[in-house]
């Protein structure tokens, strides 16, 4: 009987030791998990809201304000703008500019990264409510203001230097060191009617051979290797050329400059 009691005591000791071992393994696993999750939390720059290691992608929106558009086109443009904003990944940089009628002069409207709205973070290692507050104040609210106050509010200008605006984006942003090795997207909201002293589609039409012989080809020489482009295309009444042929002109122009993909969204309404 005494031997049996010693056996039961040994069994209890073994079970207790096994339970302690399991607890230690669980604790170590929990600490390892928290360490991994903490390492996923990248500090943000307080001004740009970008990761301190740099943005993971960049999207530039170039809005042509050199001519007014109708309310129906404006409404559709806002819908497409919302899609562009929602497609920006957490840590992605968005910059928005108005294209003016002054060659190579852009009006900056917005520049910040998407800091995340808190839905993607772990409550054990981060503060979702603080994240959402920061996202709303630094990212969502300014973009909603642009959506309300700026989108589609153009006025008649003396020229439409679209090629010069694209060149400016490339030189001032896409050539920057901090975005050199990340995906780049250019979104252009425009009727895409190039009109400058170097080349005007109003007078010359959209024959690509005419552009090839113009001073604009040399003046606005631009390398857009591996950039993705989306054109939000306004249609103008009274122009002499077919919109589909016009889109093909720009597809060729972008292709010759190394663009990876070109997509065109024809917006409703005749402007």
mmCIF file of N, CA, C and O in Angstrom, residues 19 27 30 33 35 42 56 60 66 88-89 111 123-124 145 148-149 177-178 201 207 209 230 240 248 255 270:
data_model
loop_
_atom_site.group_PDB
_atom_site.id
_atom_site.type_symbol
_atom_site.label_atom_id
_atom_site.label_comp_id
_atom_site.label_asym_id
_atom_site.label_seq_id
_atom_site.Cartn_x
_atom_site.Cartn_y
_atom_site.Cartn_z
ATOM 1 N N UNK A 19 2.297 20.037 -16.733
ATOM 2 C CA UNK A 19 1.437 21.216 -16.836
ATOM 3 C C UNK A 19 2.233 22.499 -16.808
ATOM 4 O O UNK A 19 1.956 23.442 -17.550
ATOM 5 N N UNK A 27 3.423 30.567 -22.591
ATOM 6 C CA UNK A 27 3.857 31.934 -22.307
ATOM 7 C C UNK A 27 4.923 32.400 -23.295
ATOM 8 O O UNK A 27 4.892 33.523 -23.789
ATOM 9 N N UNK A 30 3.277 33.144 -26.495
ATOM 10 C CA UNK A 30 2.568 34.419 -26.432
ATOM 11 C C UNK A 30 3.512 35.600 -26.541
ATOM 12 O O UNK A 30 3.252 36.566 -27.266
ATOM 13 N N UNK A 33 4.619 35.894 -30.101
ATOM 14 C CA UNK A 33 3.561 36.463 -30.929
ATOM 15 C C UNK A 33 3.512 37.975 -30.774
ATOM 16 O O UNK A 33 3.435 38.725 -31.753
ATOM 17 N N UNK A 35 5.881 39.920 -29.804
ATOM 18 C CA UNK A 35 7.083 40.520 -30.369
ATOM 19 C C UNK A 35 6.958 40.657 -31.869
ATOM 20 O O UNK A 35 7.313 41.684 -32.465
ATOM 21 N N UNK A 42 4.984 49.788 -37.721
ATOM 22 C CA UNK A 42 6.039 50.684 -38.195
ATOM 23 C C UNK A 42 5.690 52.112 -37.781
ATOM 24 O O UNK A 42 4.590 52.588 -38.074
ATOM 25 N N UNK A 56 5.055 52.770 -49.321
ATOM 26 C CA UNK A 56 5.164 51.486 -50.016
ATOM 27 C C UNK A 56 4.665 51.581 -51.462
ATOM 28 O O UNK A 56 4.879 50.656 -52.252
ATOM 29 N N UNK A 60 -0.386 59.551 -57.853
ATOM 30 C CA UNK A 60 -0.524 60.990 -58.112
ATOM 31 C C UNK A 60 -1.805 61.210 -58.910
ATOM 32 O O UNK A 60 -2.029 60.546 -59.923
ATOM 33 N N UNK A 66 -8.295 73.481 -66.451
ATOM 34 C CA UNK A 66 -8.181 74.530 -67.470
ATOM 35 C C UNK A 66 -9.478 74.774 -68.219
ATOM 36 O O UNK A 66 -9.563 75.710 -69.014
ATOM 37 N N UNK A 88 -5.905 52.949 -52.389
ATOM 38 C CA UNK A 88 -4.569 53.246 -51.862
ATOM 39 C C UNK A 88 -4.289 52.365 -50.647
ATOM 40 O O UNK A 88 -5.043 52.376 -49.678
ATOM 41 N N UNK A 89 -3.201 51.603 -50.664
ATOM 42 C CA UNK A 89 -2.918 50.718 -49.526
ATOM 43 C C UNK A 89 -2.447 51.503 -48.312
ATOM 44 O O UNK A 89 -2.001 52.658 -48.433
ATOM 45 N N UNK A 111 -0.940 65.999 -49.948
ATOM 46 C CA UNK A 111 0.185 65.070 -49.971
ATOM 47 C C UNK A 111 0.288 64.399 -48.609
ATOM 48 O O UNK A 111 0.638 65.037 -47.613
ATOM 49 N N UNK A 123 -5.359 45.107 -31.213
ATOM 50 C CA UNK A 123 -5.568 45.876 -29.980
ATOM 51 C C UNK A 123 -4.500 45.575 -28.931
ATOM 52 O O UNK A 123 -4.276 46.375 -28.021
ATOM 53 N N UNK A 124 -3.854 44.410 -29.021
ATOM 54 C CA UNK A 124 -2.843 44.047 -28.032
ATOM 55 C C UNK A 124 -1.553 44.820 -28.229
ATOM 56 O O UNK A 124 -0.756 44.966 -27.296
ATOM 57 N N UNK A 145 -12.742 67.118 -48.232
ATOM 58 C CA UNK A 145 -12.838 68.553 -48.536
ATOM 59 C C UNK A 145 -12.475 68.809 -50.005
ATOM 60 O O UNK A 145 -13.129 69.606 -50.703
ATOM 61 N N UNK A 148 -15.326 67.794 -52.198
ATOM 62 C CA UNK A 148 -16.440 68.737 -52.175
ATOM 63 C C UNK A 148 -16.106 70.060 -52.859
ATOM 64 O O UNK A 148 -16.901 70.587 -53.645
ATOM 65 N N UNK A 149 -14.914 70.577 -52.580
ATOM 66 C CA UNK A 149 -14.591 71.950 -52.976
ATOM 67 C C UNK A 149 -13.813 72.082 -54.286
ATOM 68 O O UNK A 149 -13.889 73.128 -54.947
ATOM 69 N N UNK A 177 14.191 60.060 -54.647
ATOM 70 C CA UNK A 177 14.878 58.868 -54.152
ATOM 71 C C UNK A 177 13.976 58.002 -53.289
ATOM 72 O O UNK A 177 14.040 56.766 -53.349
ATOM 73 N N UNK A 178 13.097 58.622 -52.487
ATOM 74 C CA UNK A 178 12.284 57.839 -51.555
ATOM 75 C C UNK A 178 11.168 57.058 -52.231
ATOM 76 O O UNK A 178 10.535 56.207 -51.604
ATOM 77 N N UNK A 201 -3.865 70.369 -80.293
ATOM 78 C CA UNK A 201 -4.768 69.430 -80.959
ATOM 79 C C UNK A 201 -6.021 70.124 -81.475
ATOM 80 O O UNK A 201 -6.720 69.567 -82.324
ATOM 81 N N UNK A 207 -3.534 63.512 -85.389
ATOM 82 C CA UNK A 207 -2.654 62.678 -86.198
ATOM 83 C C UNK A 207 -1.300 62.601 -85.497
ATOM 84 O O UNK A 207 -0.619 63.616 -85.299
ATOM 85 N N UNK A 209 1.501 61.570 -86.450
ATOM 86 C CA UNK A 209 2.626 62.010 -87.284
ATOM 87 C C UNK A 209 2.850 63.509 -87.156
ATOM 88 O O UNK A 209 3.997 63.986 -87.215
ATOM 89 N N UNK A 230 -4.012 55.853 -65.379
ATOM 90 C CA UNK A 230 -5.452 55.820 -65.594
ATOM 91 C C UNK A 230 -5.912 57.206 -66.032
ATOM 92 O O UNK A 230 -5.593 58.202 -65.377
ATOM 93 N N UNK A 240 -13.150 68.331 -83.326
ATOM 94 C CA UNK A 240 -13.182 67.783 -84.683
ATOM 95 C C UNK A 240 -12.786 66.307 -84.746
ATOM 96 O O UNK A 240 -12.862 65.705 -85.804
ATOM 97 N N UNK A 248 -6.647 56.616 -78.330
ATOM 98 C CA UNK A 248 -5.564 55.829 -78.937
ATOM 99 C C UNK A 248 -4.293 56.669 -79.086
ATOM 100 O O UNK A 248 -3.167 56.157 -78.950
ATOM 101 N N UNK A 255 2.765 54.780 -74.204
ATOM 102 C CA UNK A 255 3.521 53.567 -74.506
ATOM 103 C C UNK A 255 4.952 53.899 -74.909
ATOM 104 O O UNK A 255 5.906 53.234 -74.482
ATOM 105 N N UNK A 270 -21.411 65.391 -71.738
ATOM 106 C CA UNK A 270 -20.703 66.074 -72.828
ATOM 107 C C UNK A 270 -20.430 67.487 -72.363
ATOM 108 O O UNK A 270 -21.339 68.240 -72.015
#
